[in-house]
Every structure is written in C-alpha cells, then in structure tokens.
Short mmCIF file of C-alpha atoms and ligand atoms in Angstrom, two decimals:
data_model
loop_
_atom_site.label_atom_id
_atom_site.label_comp_id
_atom_site.label_asym_id
_atom_site.label_seq_id
_atom_site.Cartn_x
_atom_site.Cartn_y
_atom_site.Cartn_z
CA MET X 28 -0.08 0.01 0.03
CA LYS X 29 1.38 3.41 -0.98
CA ILE X 30 -0.17 6.41 0.76
CA LEU X 31 0.14 10.13 0.01
CA VAL X 32 -0.27 12.47 2.99
CA THR X 33 -0.68 16.14 2.29
CA GLY X 34 0.30 18.43 5.30
CA GLY X 35 2.16 15.60 6.69
CA ALA X 36 4.73 17.83 8.08
CA GLY X 37 2.23 19.74 10.26
CA PHE X 38 0.80 19.02 13.62
CA ILE X 39 -2.06 16.50 12.94
CA GLY X 40 -0.58 15.26 9.69
CA SER X 41 2.89 14.38 11.26
CA ASN X 42 1.23 12.69 14.21
CA PHE X 43 -0.85 10.62 11.61
CA VAL X 44 2.41 9.71 9.59
CA HIS X 45 4.05 8.49 12.89
CA TYR X 46 0.83 6.47 13.69
CA ILE X 47 0.69 4.87 10.21
CA TYR X 48 4.47 4.14 10.44
CA ARG X 49 4.04 2.09 13.64
CA GLU X 50 0.55 0.58 12.76
CA ARG X 51 1.10 -0.33 9.09
CA PRO X 52 4.66 -1.40 8.89
CA ASP X 53 4.39 -2.61 5.12
CA TRP X 54 2.91 0.83 3.96
CA GLN X 55 4.98 3.33 1.91
CA ILE X 56 4.27 6.86 2.89
CA THR X 57 4.76 10.12 0.83
CA VAL X 58 4.46 13.35 2.44
CA LEU X 59 3.37 16.41 0.27
CA ASP X 60 3.96 19.62 2.35
CA ALA X 61 4.74 23.21 1.34
CA LEU X 62 6.64 23.67 4.74
CA THR X 63 4.71 26.80 5.38
CA TYR X 64 5.38 28.45 8.80
CA ALA X 65 3.30 25.56 10.26
CA GLY X 66 5.19 22.86 8.63
CA ASN X 67 8.46 21.50 10.11
CA LYS X 68 10.75 18.75 8.78
CA ALA X 69 11.68 18.02 12.27
CA ASN X 70 8.28 16.52 12.92
CA LEU X 71 9.18 13.59 10.73
CA GLU X 72 12.70 12.98 12.20
CA GLY X 73 13.40 9.43 13.05
CA LEU X 74 11.44 7.81 10.39
CA ASP X 75 13.23 5.50 7.98
CA PRO X 76 13.56 7.44 4.66
CA GLN X 77 13.15 4.08 2.78
CA ARG X 78 9.56 4.19 4.07
CA VAL X 79 8.81 7.73 4.46
CA ALA X 80 9.57 10.39 1.60
CA LEU X 81 9.00 14.16 2.02
CA VAL X 82 8.18 16.07 -1.17
CA ILE X 83 8.23 19.75 -0.46
CA GLY X 84 5.65 21.34 -2.69
CA ASP X 85 2.26 23.08 -2.91
CA ILE X 86 -1.00 21.29 -3.22
CA CYS X 87 -2.03 24.03 -5.69
CA ASP X 88 0.75 22.72 -8.07
CA GLU X 89 -1.37 20.77 -10.61
CA GLN X 90 1.59 19.13 -12.38
CA LEU X 91 3.17 18.02 -9.15
CA VAL X 92 -0.06 16.69 -7.65
CA ASP X 93 -0.75 14.85 -10.91
CA GLN X 94 2.69 12.98 -10.67
CA LEU X 95 2.03 12.12 -7.10
CA PHE X 96 -1.41 10.77 -7.53
CA ALA X 97 -0.30 8.69 -10.57
CA ASP X 98 1.97 6.79 -8.09
CA THR X 99 -0.24 6.19 -4.95
CA ASP X 100 -3.09 3.96 -3.90
CA ALA X 101 -4.63 6.43 -1.58
CA VAL X 102 -4.45 9.93 -0.30
CA VAL X 103 -5.16 11.46 2.97
CA HIS X 104 -5.48 15.35 2.79
CA PHE X 105 -4.55 17.27 5.80
CA ALA X 106 -2.79 20.28 4.35
CA ALA X 107 -4.61 23.53 5.07
CA GLU X 108 -4.17 26.91 6.59
CA SER X 109 -5.44 26.12 10.00
CA HIS X 110 -5.40 28.99 12.46
CA ASN X 111 -8.54 31.27 12.84
CA ASP X 112 -6.69 34.31 14.12
CA ASN X 113 -4.44 34.32 11.01
CA SER X 114 -7.48 33.95 8.77
CA LEU X 115 -8.81 37.26 10.54
CA THR X 116 -5.66 39.15 9.66
CA ASN X 117 -5.01 37.84 6.11
CA PRO X 118 -7.77 35.55 4.57
CA ARG X 119 -6.10 35.12 1.17
CA PRO X 120 -3.83 32.13 1.95
CA PHE X 121 -6.91 30.27 3.18
CA LEU X 122 -8.81 30.62 0.00
CA ASP X 123 -5.68 29.48 -2.12
CA THR X 124 -4.83 26.37 -0.05
CA ASN X 125 -8.11 25.25 1.55
CA ILE X 126 -10.25 25.93 -1.65
CA ILE X 127 -7.94 25.81 -4.80
CA GLY X 128 -5.71 23.29 -3.11
CA THR X 129 -8.53 20.84 -2.33
CA TYR X 130 -9.91 21.48 -5.81
CA THR X 131 -6.47 20.52 -7.11
CA LEU X 132 -6.31 17.38 -5.25
CA LEU X 133 -9.94 16.43 -6.32
CA GLU X 134 -9.20 16.86 -9.97
CA ALA X 135 -6.31 14.41 -9.58
CA ALA X 136 -8.27 11.94 -7.63
CA ARG X 137 -10.80 12.02 -10.58
CA LYS X 138 -8.52 11.53 -13.32
CA HIS X 139 -6.47 8.81 -11.58
CA ASN X 140 -9.54 7.11 -9.82
CA LYS X 141 -7.79 7.26 -6.50
CA ARG X 142 -9.29 7.00 -2.88
CA LEU X 143 -9.07 10.17 -1.11
CA HIS X 144 -9.98 11.06 2.46
CA HIS X 145 -10.64 14.74 3.34
CA ILE X 146 -9.79 16.02 6.77
CA SER X 147 -12.11 18.63 8.09
CA THR X 148 -13.33 20.33 11.17
CA ASP X 149 -16.27 20.71 13.48
CA GLU X 150 -15.88 24.59 12.84
CA VAL X 151 -17.75 24.21 9.60
CA TYR X 152 -21.11 23.89 11.56
CA GLY X 153 -20.66 27.14 13.40
CA ASP X 154 -21.28 27.24 17.14
CA LEU X 155 -23.78 26.04 19.76
CA GLU X 156 -25.26 27.74 22.83
CA LEU X 157 -23.72 26.64 26.07
CA ASP X 158 -26.95 24.91 27.14
CA ASP X 159 -27.96 23.45 23.71
CA PRO X 160 -28.56 19.62 24.39
CA ASN X 161 -27.96 18.92 20.61
CA LYS X 162 -24.38 18.41 19.41
CA PHE X 163 -22.95 18.50 15.88
CA ASN X 164 -23.60 15.48 13.72
CA GLU X 165 -23.23 14.39 10.13
CA ASN X 166 -26.59 16.17 9.19
CA THR X 167 -26.01 19.45 11.09
CA THR X 168 -26.39 22.33 8.74
CA TYR X 169 -23.20 24.42 7.55
CA ASN X 170 -22.91 27.64 9.22
CA PRO X 171 -19.17 28.59 9.49
CA SER X 172 -18.10 31.87 11.23
CA SER X 173 -14.56 32.70 10.21
CA PRO X 174 -12.53 32.89 6.88
CA TYR X 175 -10.79 29.78 8.17
CA SER X 176 -14.04 27.83 8.79
CA SER X 177 -15.81 29.02 5.70
CA THR X 178 -12.97 27.84 3.40
CA LYS X 179 -12.86 24.54 5.19
CA ALA X 180 -16.74 24.52 4.71
CA GLY X 181 -16.08 25.22 0.92
CA SER X 182 -13.53 22.49 0.64
CA ASP X 183 -16.00 19.79 2.20
CA LEU X 184 -18.71 21.00 -0.23
CA LEU X 185 -16.29 20.39 -3.17
CA VAL X 186 -15.53 17.02 -2.00
CA ARG X 187 -19.21 16.12 -1.77
CA ALA X 188 -19.91 17.51 -5.32
CA TRP X 189 -16.76 15.79 -6.79
CA VAL X 190 -18.24 12.40 -5.31
CA ARG X 191 -21.83 12.99 -6.61
CA SER X 192 -20.98 14.51 -10.02
CA PHE X 193 -17.79 12.58 -11.02
CA GLY X 194 -17.88 9.48 -8.71
CA VAL X 195 -14.63 10.40 -7.00
CA GLN X 196 -14.01 7.84 -4.23
CA ALA X 197 -13.92 10.13 -1.15
CA THR X 198 -14.94 10.43 2.40
CA ILE X 199 -14.74 13.20 4.62
CA SER X 200 -14.15 13.43 8.58
CA ASN X 201 -14.88 16.51 10.77
CA CYS X 202 -12.95 16.37 13.99
CA SER X 203 -13.03 18.62 17.16
CA ASN X 204 -10.06 20.37 18.54
CA ASN X 205 -6.96 18.28 18.76
CA TYR X 206 -4.10 18.55 21.25
CA GLY X 207 -0.71 16.63 21.60
CA PRO X 208 2.87 16.91 20.53
CA TYR X 209 4.06 18.94 17.58
CA GLN X 210 1.31 21.51 17.84
CA HIS X 211 2.26 24.95 16.61
CA VAL X 212 2.64 27.54 19.56
CA GLU X 213 0.12 29.77 17.94
CA LYS X 214 -2.62 27.39 19.07
CA PHE X 215 -4.28 27.60 22.53
CA ILE X 216 -2.69 24.73 24.52
CA PRO X 217 0.80 25.00 23.33
CA ARG X 218 0.70 28.91 23.54
CA GLN X 219 -0.30 28.73 27.15
CA ILE X 220 2.30 26.01 28.16
CA THR X 221 5.16 27.87 26.49
CA GLU X 222 3.93 31.20 27.98
CA VAL X 223 4.35 29.59 31.32
CA LEU X 224 7.79 27.97 30.36
CA GLU X 225 9.01 31.50 29.36
CA GLY X 226 7.82 32.91 32.69
CA ARG X 227 4.70 34.79 31.44
CA LYS X 228 0.92 34.48 32.08
CA PRO X 229 -1.44 32.53 30.02
CA LYS X 230 -3.66 34.61 27.80
CA LEU X 231 -7.47 33.95 27.91
CA TYR X 232 -9.66 35.38 25.22
CA GLY X 233 -12.58 37.19 26.56
CA SER X 234 -14.29 35.65 29.58
CA GLY X 235 -12.92 32.28 28.89
CA GLU X 236 -16.41 30.71 28.87
CA ASN X 237 -15.91 29.35 25.16
CA VAL X 238 -16.17 25.65 25.10
CA ARG X 239 -13.97 23.27 22.82
CA ASP X 240 -14.27 19.56 22.62
CA TRP X 241 -10.79 18.27 23.03
CA ILE X 242 -9.43 15.00 21.47
CA HIS X 243 -5.97 13.57 21.52
CA THR X 244 -4.40 13.68 18.19
CA GLU X 245 -3.47 10.00 18.46
CA ASP X 246 -7.29 9.31 18.60
CA HIS X 247 -7.80 11.58 15.60
CA SER X 248 -5.27 9.39 13.55
CA SER X 249 -6.91 6.03 14.69
CA ALA X 250 -10.19 7.36 13.52
CA VAL X 251 -8.86 8.54 10.12
CA LEU X 252 -7.13 4.93 9.58
CA THR X 253 -10.38 3.25 10.44
CA ILE X 254 -12.35 5.48 7.88
CA LEU X 255 -9.64 4.88 5.05
CA GLU X 256 -9.87 1.16 5.69
CA LYS X 257 -13.57 0.61 6.52
CA GLY X 258 -15.45 3.95 5.71
CA LYS X 259 -18.14 3.97 3.04
CA ILE X 260 -17.51 6.26 0.03
CA GLY X 261 -19.28 9.42 -0.15
CA GLU X 262 -20.01 9.53 3.72
CA THR X 263 -18.99 12.00 6.34
CA TYR X 264 -17.94 10.96 9.71
CA MET X 265 -17.67 13.04 12.79
CA ILE X 266 -14.76 12.50 15.03
CA GLY X 267 -14.78 13.47 18.74
CA ALA X 268 -14.00 11.96 22.20
CA GLU X 269 -16.48 13.76 24.61
CA GLY X 270 -13.83 16.27 25.66
CA GLU X 271 -15.84 19.35 26.22
CA LYS X 272 -14.07 21.97 28.55
CA ASN X 273 -14.20 25.63 28.62
CA ASN X 274 -11.04 27.60 27.99
CA LYS X 275 -10.80 28.78 31.57
CA GLU X 276 -10.88 25.40 32.95
CA VAL X 277 -8.13 24.20 30.62
CA VAL X 278 -5.85 27.30 31.51
CA GLU X 279 -6.35 26.48 35.09
CA MET X 280 -5.51 22.86 34.62
CA ILE X 281 -2.38 23.95 32.85
CA LEU X 282 -1.28 26.13 35.58
CA GLU X 283 -2.04 23.49 38.27
CA LEU X 284 -0.21 20.87 36.26
CA MET X 285 2.78 23.16 36.03
CA GLY X 286 3.02 23.94 39.74
CA LYS X 287 1.50 27.56 39.35
CA ASP X 288 -1.34 29.31 41.18
CA LYS X 289 -4.47 28.35 39.00
CA SER X 290 -5.66 32.21 38.91
CA ASP X 291 -2.14 33.25 37.49
CA TYR X 292 -3.48 34.14 33.94
CA GLU X 293 -4.69 37.31 32.25
CA HIS X 294 -7.60 38.11 30.08
CA VAL X 295 -6.88 39.65 26.67
CA ASN X 296 -9.06 40.99 23.94
CA ASP X 297 -11.65 38.55 22.60
CA ARG X 298 -11.38 37.20 19.08
CA PRO X 299 -13.85 38.83 16.76
CA GLY X 300 -16.70 36.37 15.75
CA HIS X 301 -15.29 33.96 18.40
CA ASP X 302 -17.37 30.71 18.29
CA LEU X 303 -18.95 29.87 21.72
CA ARG X 304 -19.10 26.15 21.97
CA TYR X 305 -18.29 23.08 19.80
CA ALA X 306 -19.41 19.71 20.72
CA ILE X 307 -19.44 16.42 18.68
CA ASP X 308 -21.70 13.44 18.43
CA ALA X 309 -19.51 10.56 17.37
CA THR X 310 -22.00 7.89 17.34
CA LYS X 311 -21.91 7.04 13.70
CA ILE X 312 -18.04 6.14 13.51
CA LYS X 313 -18.60 4.30 16.78
CA SER X 314 -21.58 2.28 15.75
CA GLU X 315 -20.83 1.81 12.04
CA LEU X 316 -17.14 1.47 12.04
CA GLY X 317 -16.33 0.23 15.63
CA TRP X 318 -13.95 3.16 16.42
CA GLN X 319 -13.45 4.11 20.07
CA PRO X 320 -11.09 6.81 21.45
CA LYS X 321 -8.28 5.72 23.91
CA TYR X 322 -7.11 8.91 25.47
CA THR X 323 -10.17 9.74 27.30
CA ASP X 324 -8.53 11.06 30.54
CA PHE X 325 -7.90 14.76 29.28
CA ARG X 326 -5.91 15.60 32.44
CA SER X 327 -3.25 12.96 31.88
CA GLY X 328 -3.26 13.68 28.17
CA LEU X 329 -2.58 17.29 29.04
CA ALA X 330 0.10 16.41 31.50
CA ASP X 331 1.87 14.38 28.80
CA THR X 332 1.69 17.25 26.35
CA ILE X 333 3.12 19.73 29.03
CA LYS X 334 5.97 17.21 29.37
CA TRP X 335 6.56 17.11 25.67
CA TYR X 336 6.90 21.01 25.42
CA GLN X 337 9.21 20.98 28.56
CA ASP X 338 11.35 18.26 26.89
CA ASN X 339 11.27 19.75 23.36
CA GLU X 340 12.20 23.46 23.93
CA ALA X 341 14.55 23.26 20.87
CA TRP X 342 11.62 22.37 18.78
CA TRP X 343 9.11 25.17 19.78
CA LYS X 344 11.66 27.88 20.68
CA PRO X 345 12.30 29.25 17.07
CA GLN X 346 8.49 29.73 16.51
CA LYS X 347 7.72 31.35 19.77
CA ALA X 348 9.12 34.91 19.52
CA GLU X 349 7.53 35.55 15.99
CA THR X 350 4.36 34.10 17.13
CA GLU X 351 3.96 36.47 20.20
CA ALA X 352 5.04 39.32 17.99
CA LYS X 353 2.00 38.57 15.71
CA TYR X 354 -0.30 38.34 18.69
CA GLN X 355 1.07 41.62 20.12
CA GLU X 356 0.22 43.43 16.86
CA ILE X 357 -3.38 42.33 17.09
CA GLY X 358 -3.65 43.00 20.85
CA ARG X 359 -4.22 39.36 21.72
P1 NAD D 408 -1.04 22.86 10.79
O1 NAD D 408 -1.13 24.13 10.34
O2 NAD D 408 -0.28 22.48 11.94
O3 NAD D 408 -0.39 21.94 9.53
C1 NAD D 408 -0.81 22.26 8.32
C2 NAD D 408 0.29 21.66 7.38
O4 NAD D 408 -0.19 21.95 5.92
C3 NAD D 408 1.65 22.48 7.50
O5 NAD D 408 2.60 21.26 7.53
C4 NAD D 408 1.79 23.22 6.32
O6 NAD D 408 3.13 23.36 5.75
C5 NAD D 408 0.96 22.42 5.25
N1 NAD D 408 0.42 23.28 4.30
C6 NAD D 408 -0.26 24.49 4.30
N2 NAD D 408 -0.44 25.00 3.05
C7 NAD D 408 0.06 23.99 2.09
C8 NAD D 408 -0.06 24.02 0.61
N3 NAD D 408 -0.61 24.99 -0.09
N4 NAD D 408 0.60 22.90 0.18
C9 NAD D 408 0.97 21.88 0.83
N5 NAD D 408 1.20 21.99 2.21
C10 NAD D 408 0.62 23.05 2.77
O7 NAD D 408 -2.53 22.18 10.91
P2 NAD D 408 -3.19 21.00 11.83
O8 NAD D 408 -3.64 21.73 13.02
O9 NAD D 408 -2.45 20.05 11.74
O10 NAD D 408 -4.51 20.79 10.91
C11 NAD D 408 -4.37 19.57 9.90
C12 NAD D 408 -5.75 19.42 9.20
O11 NAD D 408 -6.74 19.07 10.28
C13 NAD D 408 -6.28 20.82 8.68
O12 NAD D 408 -6.90 20.41 7.50
C14 NAD D 408 -7.28 21.28 9.63
O13 NAD D 408 -8.41 21.99 9.02
C15 NAD D 408 -7.86 20.05 10.27
N6 NAD D 408 -8.32 20.14 11.69
C16 NAD D 408 -7.43 20.52 12.60
C17 NAD D 408 -7.87 20.64 13.91
C18 NAD D 408 -7.08 21.09 15.12
O14 NAD D 408 -7.52 21.12 16.16
N7 NAD D 408 -5.85 21.49 14.73
C19 NAD D 408 -9.20 20.05 14.19
C20 NAD D 408 -9.96 19.44 13.21
C21 NAD D 408 -9.50 19.62 11.97
O1 TDX D 409 -4.08 32.53 23.31
C1 TDX D 409 -5.23 32.15 23.11
N1 TDX D 409 -6.31 32.28 24.09
C2 TDX D 409 -7.47 31.89 23.94
O2 TDX D 409 -8.43 31.90 24.89
C3 TDX D 409 -5.55 31.33 21.88
C4 TDX D 409 -4.59 31.13 20.84
C5 TDX D 409 -6.91 30.88 21.85
N2 TDX D 409 -7.85 31.05 22.78
C6 TDX D 409 -9.15 30.46 22.63
C7 TDX D 409 -9.88 30.53 21.29
C8 TDX D 409 -10.67 29.29 21.18
O3 TDX D 409 -11.97 29.55 22.00
O4 TDX D 409 -8.81 29.08 22.94
C9 TDX D 409 -9.77 28.28 21.96
C10 TDX D 409 -8.92 27.35 20.94
O5 TDX D 409 -8.38 28.24 20.14
P1 TDX D 409 -7.31 27.69 18.94
O6 TDX D 409 -6.32 26.86 19.41
O7 TDX D 409 -7.05 28.94 18.05
O8 TDX D 409 -8.40 26.82 18.30
P2 TDX D 409 -9.92 27.07 17.49
O9 TDX D 409 -10.10 28.38 17.05
O10 TDX D 409 -11.08 26.36 18.38
O11 TDX D 409 -9.72 26.18 16.10
C11 TDX D 409 -9.03 24.92 16.43
O12 TDX D 409 -9.93 23.69 16.30
C12 TDX D 409 -10.57 23.33 15.02
C13 TDX D 409 -7.93 24.70 15.09
O13 TDX D 409 -7.06 25.75 15.22
C14 TDX D 409 -8.60 24.54 13.95
O14 TDX D 409 -7.69 24.15 12.91
C15 TDX D 409 -9.48 23.35 13.90
O15 TDX D 409 -10.28 23.30 12.70
#
C-alpha cells in the first residue's frame, strides 16, 4: 500500500504519519507539504527514509499533484491553513490552500481514480449555545463563522460535489479540537504552556467561557485510519471524544499541572466572531465502523503534552518570539 499524506509535516498530519508508520509497517508513505510557517521537517525525524519520503511542494501545483497521484493507492488530505486568528488578519492564503488546493487534489483523484480522505473540522457547523442539548452530527447544517472555517466548509462541499458528479471515491471527517505533541505554539494549549515556560502568564480570550471539545491527536489518527480502511465512499464521519471543557478550565488545569497558582493568567481582547461552543456526536463512526477513542482522560493527556513541550524546547523556541510578536500586533 502506498499512501500520500498532504500536510504531513504539520501538527495532525505528522502525528498521523508516525501512527501509520507504527501501525502499518508494510505501507510506503509520501508526504506532500509546502513547509509553510506551520510545517516542520523535524516533525518527521526518526522515520526511515526508505519508508517515508518528504516532497516539498504546494497542493495547488497541478503538475506535481498529478505525478504524485499517479504513483499512490490512496491520499489523506490534511494540508490547510489552519489558524482562525491568522484568517482574520489575512484570509487570502486560506482561499488558495483550502479551496484551490482541495480542488486541485479532487481533479487529480478524478483523473487517476484514487481513494481520497478529506480532513475537516467541526467548525464548519458554526457554534452552539452553552446549554444546547444537541451536538454537531453528520446532518447538522453548515454555518461557518470565520474565513478559516468558511474555506474549510467550501472544501467539504467541493468534495461532496466531486463524489456526486464525478464518482470520486472520497470520504470526509469533521473532527473536534486536537491536542498533543508537535502543535504549533500559535494554538491555544501550546501557547499557554510555552507562555508559562517562558515565565509569562497564559492569555485567555474574553471571559474564557468558550467551550472546545478536546481530542488527543492520536485518537484522531486512529479514527482516520479506520475511515480509510472501512469507511463508505461518499460518507461524512464526525470524530470526537466527549472532551468538552471551557477555556478557563483548561488554562487553570495547565497552571495547576505546571505547579503554578491556578488564577495566575490574564484576560486579553476577545477574538472577533469568536465561536462559543463546539461539541461532537461521534455515534456514527463508533456504531458503524467500531472506532473508540483511547485517550479519554484529558488531564493525563494534557500532563503528557506539557511534558513534551518541557522536553522539546529546541522544537518550539524558534517559532515562539515571532508568534508572540504577531499576537502583540493584534492585541491578543
Ligand atoms: P497545521 O497548520 O499544523 O499544519 C498544516 C500543514 O499543511 C503544514 O505542514 C503546512 O506546511 C501544510 N500546508 C499548508 N499549506 C499548504 C499547501 N498549499 N501545500 C502543501 N502543504 C501545505 O494544521 P493542523 O492543525 O495539523 O491541521 C491539519 C488539518 O486538520 C487541517 O485540514 C485542519 O483544518 C484540520 N483540523 C484541525 C484541527 C485542530 O484542532 N488543529 C481540528 C480538526 C480539523
Ligand atoms: O491565546 C489564546 N487564548 C484563547 O483563549 C488562543 C490562541 C486561543 N484562545 C481560545 C480561542 C478558542 O476558543 O482558545 C480556543 C482554542 O483556540 P485555537 O487553538 O485557536 O483553536 P480554534 O479556534 O478552536 O480552532 C481549532 O480547532 C478546530 C484549530 O485551530 C482548527 O484548525 C480546527 O479546525
């Protein structure tokens, strides 16, 4: 089996590559990654180059994509511009990568008749009230809020159309917020951990009552492999692990696990259009494909993640000053 992984040098993509490398030792893996600010070759260190090849290139490059699709059995598509705050400052790269990039892959999947799994997010459904008893499921209406989530929504709709109109063999998954090793320090959990490691206070947007449904990235990987092997073409699967927590609770837990006073954080300006709550109903993937998450103890997953950032300062330090300078400019 030969598999092409787009965005495989980013956070979730590289965790997936490590997972496949361990779980499917006879698979050949090619990573296609543009190594934007979010991609890092170091995320693939330690993997045998006989089994894992890195091609540095853009998913919008039709010729390159065509060549790579000709020589693979299946494609898992993680590559994206992925950070909401960046999309509020400069939306254009989100349109290029998330929309045109996904279109380019779909055209190659159509031409070469190759299996494609598209990675998406729960954010395409907009947000929920704090007391809404319903969670997002595969039939929830699309209602994205930000340039990021609207371009992810657009990419999902392209996949659905290419399945229906051209018979492309694709599936989609919409996952909740991931945490774990190799996550860029611009994102919530790594930002707070590294702020504490640098002797500053965690930064909570607004009141901190916004809820995210956390899943360990390892569970996201096992779900994606399950869909790739057992999923039904044309179907969408929600991925989540019942990990709802508000941001204030998460910051307090980080501080406590790092031996600090749990009130030792600061409030900063809120994100414009900030989604209030995400929550996933993952009944379908559990009942139809038999998937179950393993990392259901958030506190211990968070403790492991803190330890990873403590042990891997050389990995995150080069991104940190530039990331905080960007936040300073936007007052968050
Ligand atoms: P990330 O920003 O850490 O990684 C994205 C990767 O894609 C990087 O390696 C980057 O270099 C690469 N890339 C960007 N533009 C490219 C292009 N034009 N051509 C080739 N490569 C390009 O993102 P992530 O958090 O790992 O997210 C991966 C996927 O999972 C995305 O599709 C995202 O929408 C989705 N997702 C993320 C989360 C989350 O919590 N982070 C949750 C659900 C879904
Ligand atoms: O410093 C911060 N303080 C803060 O309170 C940062 C960076 C974030 N936040 C809040 C905003 C959100 O409510 O924390 C929450 C999580 O923020 P992000 O890490 O930026 O994630 P989110 O906007 O929820 O989107 C994430 O999950 C869905 C990923 O970045 C997306 O790629 C994915 O699709």
